[in-house]
Amino acid sequence: MDASSMEIKNKSIGVYQPGKIKKSKKDRFIKEFRDNKMLYLMTLPGIVVLLIFCYVPMSGIYMAFTDYNIKQGIFGSKFVGFQNFLYFFTDGGMALRVTYNTIILNVFYIITGLVFPISISIFLNEINSKIFKKATQMFLFFPYFLSWVVIGAIIYSLFSSDVGVVNTILKSFGMEPVRWYAEPKYWKAILVGANVWKWTGYSTIVYLAAMVNFDYALYEAAIVDGATKFQQIRSITLPLIKPTAVVLTLLSVGRIFYGDFAMIYGIVGDNGVLSNATTVIDTYVYSAMRTLGFSLASAIGLYQSVMGLILVTLTNHLAKKINDGEGLF
């Protein structure tokens, strides 16, 4: 069979032709852009802002590998390789300590950020009184608008050794007052409690908004079948709210190596007695930047970013397996 007849036969039976497929993909992209060019143009300002404020500053990562000198600039400073990273990981176990504090606090934030908002949103969803719903939502949402400095003042008024409300109550029951600001063992629980108080209202609103889109016919069918309220929640509400919970959890996991600097500094401040229990990576970066320079702070920040990227990628892969292929990406 000659070449011309072979080509005719290939065309007739639809043999794979790489060049043709590549061309068709390019044509589809051009057609897509022409059909939705206004939408693509609308995304242009966001892309430009993303490039300027997120990707261009990434050149500063090089500072983590230098002995930064402000006169010589980032790229003129002496290159020291991984020396800043080695200092961080050999600084008296500080790397392990601050990483542990950051992760353990964020794990408790994530767990409580699922249990409390979901429980409260399900409770409010089952309540028929609109006045009670609105009043409860307003009461829960109020702490979200308070700064951590204000919350730190509230916590101080509660746990102050001399005039704190908690110690006053303990004294009234004949118990010995506790020097809260000199006892590190209590502060992880206090920080988790403060985080729950501030963020539960906001997360509850998110889950309630997701519940608005639930198909009420499913509940009607369950009622006809004789399902109790608990069975409806277990078999309908929780499975339907699971995708929203997975997405919010993935977003939280992506920042598990980032401590809330404003929270820790606003509540604890520079209290050296509590540092072993409350110092997270972000507060350590701040301290390192003030005393040891920008290079070490940049190295620790790069460590945070890389570990966060690895963790969110692995978690997203796991979420797809347990959530029927649904994830962030």
mmCIF file of N, CA and C in Angstrom, residues 176-252:
data_model
loop_
_atom_site.group_PDB
_atom_site.id
_atom_site.type_symbol
_atom_site.label_atom_id
_atom_site.label_comp_id
_atom_site.label_asym_id
_atom_site.label_seq_id
_atom_site.Cartn_x
_atom_site.Cartn_y
_atom_site.Cartn_z
ATOM 1 N N GLU A 176 -7.238 29.078 96.781
ATOM 2 C CA GLU A 176 -6.062 29.912 96.569
ATOM 3 C C GLU A 176 -6.094 30.510 95.161
ATOM 4 N N PRO A 177 -5.784 31.813 95.041
ATOM 5 C CA PRO A 177 -5.736 32.425 93.704
ATOM 6 C C PRO A 177 -4.570 31.872 92.888
ATOM 7 N N VAL A 178 -4.720 31.910 91.595
ATOM 8 C CA VAL A 178 -3.702 31.387 90.672
ATOM 9 C C VAL A 178 -2.992 32.552 90.002
ATOM 10 N N ARG A 179 -1.673 32.484 89.917
ATOM 11 C CA ARG A 179 -0.899 33.495 89.199
ATOM 12 C C ARG A 179 -0.891 33.109 87.722
ATOM 13 N N TRP A 180 -1.965 33.455 87.030
ATOM 14 C CA TRP A 180 -2.188 32.977 85.670
ATOM 15 C C TRP A 180 -1.067 33.403 84.717
ATOM 16 N N TYR A 181 -0.592 34.615 84.846
ATOM 17 C CA TYR A 181 0.420 35.130 83.932
ATOM 18 C C TYR A 181 1.835 34.660 84.292
ATOM 19 N N ALA A 182 1.929 33.752 85.247
ATOM 20 C CA ALA A 182 3.213 33.131 85.576
ATOM 21 C C ALA A 182 3.139 31.608 85.468
ATOM 22 N N GLU A 183 2.035 31.098 84.913
ATOM 23 C CA GLU A 183 1.834 29.655 84.771
ATOM 24 C C GLU A 183 1.598 29.303 83.304
ATOM 25 N N PRO A 184 2.643 28.895 82.580
ATOM 26 C CA PRO A 184 2.499 28.610 81.139
ATOM 27 C C PRO A 184 1.522 27.490 80.804
ATOM 28 N N LYS A 185 1.310 26.551 81.740
ATOM 29 C CA LYS A 185 0.513 25.363 81.419
ATOM 30 C C LYS A 185 -0.950 25.680 81.105
ATOM 31 N N TYR A 186 -1.437 26.840 81.527
ATOM 32 C CA TYR A 186 -2.849 27.165 81.299
ATOM 33 C C TYR A 186 -3.088 27.868 79.953
ATOM 34 N N TRP A 187 -2.042 28.369 79.316
ATOM 35 C CA TRP A 187 -2.263 29.360 78.276
ATOM 36 C C TRP A 187 -2.633 28.807 76.911
ATOM 37 N N LYS A 188 -2.309 27.578 76.636
ATOM 38 C CA LYS A 188 -2.801 27.004 75.376
ATOM 39 C C LYS A 188 -4.325 26.902 75.409
ATOM 40 N N ALA A 189 -4.858 26.469 76.546
ATOM 41 C CA ALA A 189 -6.320 26.378 76.692
ATOM 42 C C ALA A 189 -6.960 27.753 76.636
ATOM 43 N N ILE A 190 -6.323 28.758 77.246
ATOM 44 C CA ILE A 190 -6.872 30.123 77.223
ATOM 45 C C ILE A 190 -6.884 30.671 75.804
ATOM 46 N N LEU A 191 -5.808 30.443 75.061
ATOM 47 C CA LEU A 191 -5.737 30.933 73.680
ATOM 48 C C LEU A 191 -6.772 30.243 72.793
ATOM 49 N N VAL A 192 -6.948 28.941 72.978
ATOM 50 C CA VAL A 192 -7.963 28.213 72.193
ATOM 51 C C VAL A 192 -9.356 28.734 72.526
ATOM 52 N N GLY A 193 -9.609 28.973 73.818
ATOM 53 C CA GLY A 193 -10.912 29.521 74.224
ATOM 54 C C GLY A 193 -11.166 30.894 73.623
ATOM 55 N N ALA A 194 -10.124 31.739 73.609
ATOM 56 C CA ALA A 194 -10.277 33.073 73.013
ATOM 57 C C ALA A 194 -10.543 32.977 71.513
ATOM 58 N N ASN A 195 -9.878 32.050 70.846
ATOM 59 C CA ASN A 195 -10.091 31.869 69.406
ATOM 60 C C ASN A 195 -11.515 31.394 69.110
ATOM 61 N N VAL A 196 -12.000 30.463 69.921
ATOM 62 C CA VAL A 196 -13.379 29.970 69.751
ATOM 63 C C VAL A 196 -14.368 31.112 69.940
ATOM 64 N N TRP A 197 -14.170 31.917 70.972
ATOM 65 C CA TRP A 197 -15.089 33.018 71.268
ATOM 66 C C TRP A 197 -15.122 34.039 70.134
ATOM 67 N N LYS A 198 -13.980 34.306 69.538
ATOM 68 C CA LYS A 198 -13.924 35.330 68.487
ATOM 69 C C LYS A 198 -14.472 34.831 67.155
ATOM 70 N N TRP A 199 -14.165 33.597 66.759
ATOM 71 C CA TRP A 199 -14.438 33.136 65.397
ATOM 72 C C TRP A 199 -15.675 32.262 65.237
ATOM 73 N N THR A 200 -16.247 31.765 66.331
ATOM 74 C CA THR A 200 -17.391 30.859 66.212
ATOM 75 C C THR A 200 -18.573 31.528 65.519
ATOM 76 N N GLY A 201 -18.865 32.773 65.852
ATOM 77 C CA GLY A 201 -19.997 33.469 65.242
ATOM 78 C C GLY A 201 -19.837 33.616 63.739
ATOM 79 N N TYR A 202 -18.633 33.982 63.306
ATOM 80 C CA TYR A 202 -18.379 34.145 61.868
ATOM 81 C C TYR A 202 -18.562 32.825 61.131
ATOM 82 N N SER A 203 -17.957 31.742 61.650
ATOM 83 C CA SER A 203 -18.068 30.439 60.986
ATOM 84 C C SER A 203 -19.495 29.924 61.009
ATOM 85 N N THR A 204 -20.230 30.222 62.070
ATOM 86 C CA THR A 204 -21.631 29.796 62.152
ATOM 87 C C THR A 204 -22.455 30.421 61.031
ATOM 88 N N ILE A 205 -22.208 31.696 60.746
ATOM 89 C CA ILE A 205 -22.920 32.370 59.655
ATOM 90 C C ILE A 205 -22.613 31.691 58.316
ATOM 91 N N VAL A 206 -21.368 31.273 58.118
ATOM 92 C CA VAL A 206 -20.987 30.597 56.868
ATOM 93 C C VAL A 206 -21.755 29.292 56.711
ATOM 94 N N TYR A 207 -21.821 28.494 57.780
ATOM 95 C CA TYR A 207 -22.530 27.211 57.696
ATOM 96 C C TYR A 207 -24.040 27.413 57.561
ATOM 97 N N LEU A 208 -24.582 28.422 58.225
ATOM 98 C CA LEU A 208 -26.011 28.707 58.059
ATOM 99 C C LEU A 208 -26.333 29.127 56.631
ATOM 100 N N ALA A 209 -25.425 29.888 56.017
ATOM 101 C CA ALA A 209 -25.623 30.277 54.616
ATOM 102 C C ALA A 209 -25.606 29.057 53.709
ATOM 103 N N ALA A 210 -24.762 28.071 54.029
ATOM 104 C CA ALA A 210 -24.736 26.838 53.237
ATOM 105 C C ALA A 210 -26.028 26.042 53.419
ATOM 106 N N MET A 211 -26.587 26.070 54.616
ATOM 107 C CA MET A 211 -27.811 25.308 54.884
ATOM 108 C C MET A 211 -29.029 25.886 54.175
ATOM 109 N N VAL A 212 -28.982 27.168 53.841
ATOM 110 C CA VAL A 212 -30.109 27.791 53.139
ATOM 111 C C VAL A 212 -30.360 27.105 51.799
ATOM 112 N N ASN A 213 -29.294 26.590 51.171
ATOM 113 C CA ASN A 213 -29.415 25.968 49.849
ATOM 114 C C ASN A 213 -29.780 24.490 49.902
ATOM 115 N N PHE A 214 -29.988 23.948 51.102
ATOM 116 C CA PHE A 214 -30.358 22.537 51.200
ATOM 117 C C PHE A 214 -31.772 22.324 50.642
ATOM 118 N N ASP A 215 -31.978 21.190 50.004
ATOM 119 C CA ASP A 215 -33.284 20.847 49.443
ATOM 120 C C ASP A 215 -34.202 20.363 50.564
ATOM 121 N N TYR A 216 -35.224 21.165 50.879
ATOM 122 C CA TYR A 216 -36.105 20.827 51.992
ATOM 123 C C TYR A 216 -36.949 19.587 51.698
ATOM 124 N N ALA A 217 -37.064 19.220 50.418
ATOM 125 C CA ALA A 217 -37.829 18.016 50.066
ATOM 126 C C ALA A 217 -37.213 16.766 50.697
ATOM 127 N N LEU A 218 -35.907 16.795 50.897
ATOM 128 C CA LEU A 218 -35.240 15.647 51.531
ATOM 129 C C LEU A 218 -35.723 15.480 52.966
ATOM 130 N N TYR A 219 -35.879 16.597 53.673
ATOM 131 C CA TYR A 219 -36.367 16.534 55.053
ATOM 132 C C TYR A 219 -37.832 16.091 55.092
ATOM 133 N N GLU A 220 -38.625 16.571 54.124
ATOM 134 C CA GLU A 220 -40.033 16.157 54.076
ATOM 135 C C GLU A 220 -40.158 14.663 53.838
ATOM 136 N N ALA A 221 -39.306 14.142 52.947
ATOM 137 C CA ALA A 221 -39.321 12.700 52.696
ATOM 138 C C ALA A 221 -38.898 11.919 53.939
ATOM 139 N N ALA A 222 -37.908 12.454 54.663
ATOM 140 C CA ALA A 222 -37.457 11.785 55.883
ATOM 141 C C ALA A 222 -38.540 11.795 56.952
ATOM 142 N N ILE A 223 -39.295 12.899 57.053
ATOM 143 C CA ILE A 223 -40.383 12.983 58.028
ATOM 144 C C ILE A 223 -41.468 11.972 57.686
ATOM 145 N N VAL A 224 -41.781 11.852 56.386
ATOM 146 C CA VAL A 224 -42.783 10.874 55.952
ATOM 147 C C VAL A 224 -42.346 9.457 56.311
ATOM 148 N N ASP A 225 -41.025 9.200 56.220
ATOM 149 C CA ASP A 225 -40.504 7.869 56.540
ATOM 150 C C ASP A 225 -40.361 7.642 58.040
ATOM 151 N N GLY A 226 -40.686 8.680 58.849
ATOM 152 C CA GLY A 226 -40.666 8.525 60.298
ATOM 153 C C GLY A 226 -39.328 8.818 60.946
ATOM 154 N N ALA A 227 -38.446 9.545 60.257
ATOM 155 C CA ALA A 227 -37.122 9.858 60.812
ATOM 156 C C ALA A 227 -37.245 10.909 61.914
ATOM 157 N N THR A 228 -36.506 10.712 62.987
ATOM 158 C CA THR A 228 -36.474 11.696 64.069
ATOM 159 C C THR A 228 -35.558 12.857 63.679
ATOM 160 N N LYS A 229 -35.568 13.919 64.508
ATOM 161 C CA LYS A 229 -34.706 15.074 64.242
ATOM 162 C C LYS A 229 -33.236 14.666 64.220
ATOM 163 N N PHE A 230 -32.848 13.839 65.166
ATOM 164 C CA PHE A 230 -31.450 13.404 65.214
ATOM 165 C C PHE A 230 -31.089 12.609 63.961
ATOM 166 N N GLN A 231 -31.990 11.742 63.505
ATOM 167 C CA GLN A 231 -31.731 10.956 62.289
ATOM 168 C C GLN A 231 -31.664 11.852 61.050
ATOM 169 N N GLN A 232 -32.483 12.901 61.006
ATOM 170 C CA GLN A 232 -32.423 13.847 59.886
ATOM 171 C C GLN A 232 -31.083 14.579 59.867
ATOM 172 N N ILE A 233 -30.635 14.993 61.052
ATOM 173 C CA ILE A 233 -29.347 15.691 61.133
ATOM 174 C C ILE A 233 -28.214 14.770 60.714
ATOM 175 N N ARG A 234 -28.234 13.535 61.204
ATOM 176 C CA ARG A 234 -27.147 12.592 60.921
ATOM 177 C C ARG A 234 -27.136 12.153 59.463
ATOM 178 N N SER A 235 -28.304 11.934 58.871
ATOM 179 C CA SER A 235 -28.370 11.352 57.518
ATOM 180 C C SER A 235 -28.519 12.379 56.406
ATOM 181 N N ILE A 236 -28.944 13.610 56.737
ATOM 182 C CA ILE A 236 -29.168 14.617 55.689
ATOM 183 C C ILE A 236 -28.281 15.853 55.904
ATOM 184 N N THR A 237 -28.401 16.480 57.077
ATOM 185 C CA THR A 237 -27.707 17.757 57.314
ATOM 186 C C THR A 237 -26.193 17.599 57.275
ATOM 187 N N LEU A 238 -25.667 16.635 58.016
ATOM 188 C CA LEU A 238 -24.211 16.470 58.082
ATOM 189 C C LEU A 238 -23.592 16.096 56.731
ATOM 190 N N PRO A 239 -24.179 15.143 55.974
ATOM 191 C CA PRO A 239 -23.605 14.857 54.649
ATOM 192 C C PRO A 239 -23.662 16.048 53.697
ATOM 193 N N LEU A 240 -24.741 16.850 53.772
ATOM 194 C CA LEU A 240 -24.859 17.996 52.877
ATOM 195 C C LEU A 240 -23.893 19.121 53.256
ATOM 196 N N ILE A 241 -23.579 19.235 54.534
ATOM 197 C CA ILE A 241 -22.688 20.314 54.978
ATOM 198 C C ILE A 241 -21.215 19.897 54.890
ATOM 199 N N LYS A 242 -20.979 18.613 54.632
ATOM 200 C CA LYS A 242 -19.597 18.114 54.602
ATOM 201 C C LYS A 242 -18.718 18.820 53.567
ATOM 202 N N PRO A 243 -19.172 19.071 52.321
ATOM 203 C CA PRO A 243 -18.290 19.776 51.361
ATOM 204 C C PRO A 243 -17.844 21.151 51.841
ATOM 205 N N THR A 244 -18.755 21.913 52.467
ATOM 206 C CA THR A 244 -18.385 23.222 52.994
ATOM 207 C C THR A 244 -17.358 23.084 54.111
ATOM 208 N N ALA A 245 -17.563 22.109 54.987
ATOM 209 C CA ALA A 245 -16.622 21.886 56.089
ATOM 210 C C ALA A 245 -15.250 21.470 55.562
ATOM 211 N N VAL A 246 -15.229 20.657 54.508
ATOM 212 C CA VAL A 246 -13.953 20.202 53.939
ATOM 213 C C VAL A 246 -13.179 21.372 53.352
ATOM 214 N N VAL A 247 -13.867 22.243 52.609
ATOM 215 C CA VAL A 247 -13.190 23.401 52.006
ATOM 216 C C VAL A 247 -12.634 24.332 53.079
ATOM 217 N N LEU A 248 -13.448 24.637 54.105
ATOM 218 C CA LEU A 248 -12.975 25.520 55.179
ATOM 219 C C LEU A 248 -11.819 24.886 55.948
ATOM 220 N N THR A 249 -11.876 23.565 56.129
ATOM 221 C CA THR A 249 -10.784 22.878 56.822
ATOM 222 C C THR A 249 -9.503 22.919 56.005
ATOM 223 N N LEU A 250 -9.617 22.726 54.696
ATOM 224 C CA LEU A 250 -8.437 22.795 53.831
ATOM 225 C C LEU A 250 -7.809 24.176 53.864
ATOM 226 N N LEU A 251 -8.643 25.211 53.871
ATOM 227 C CA LEU A 251 -8.118 26.574 53.963
ATOM 228 C C LEU A 251 -7.390 26.783 55.287
ATOM 229 N N SER A 252 -7.913 26.186 56.360
ATOM 230 C CA SER A 252 -7.266 26.305 57.664
ATOM 231 C C SER A 252 -5.966 25.505 57.717
#
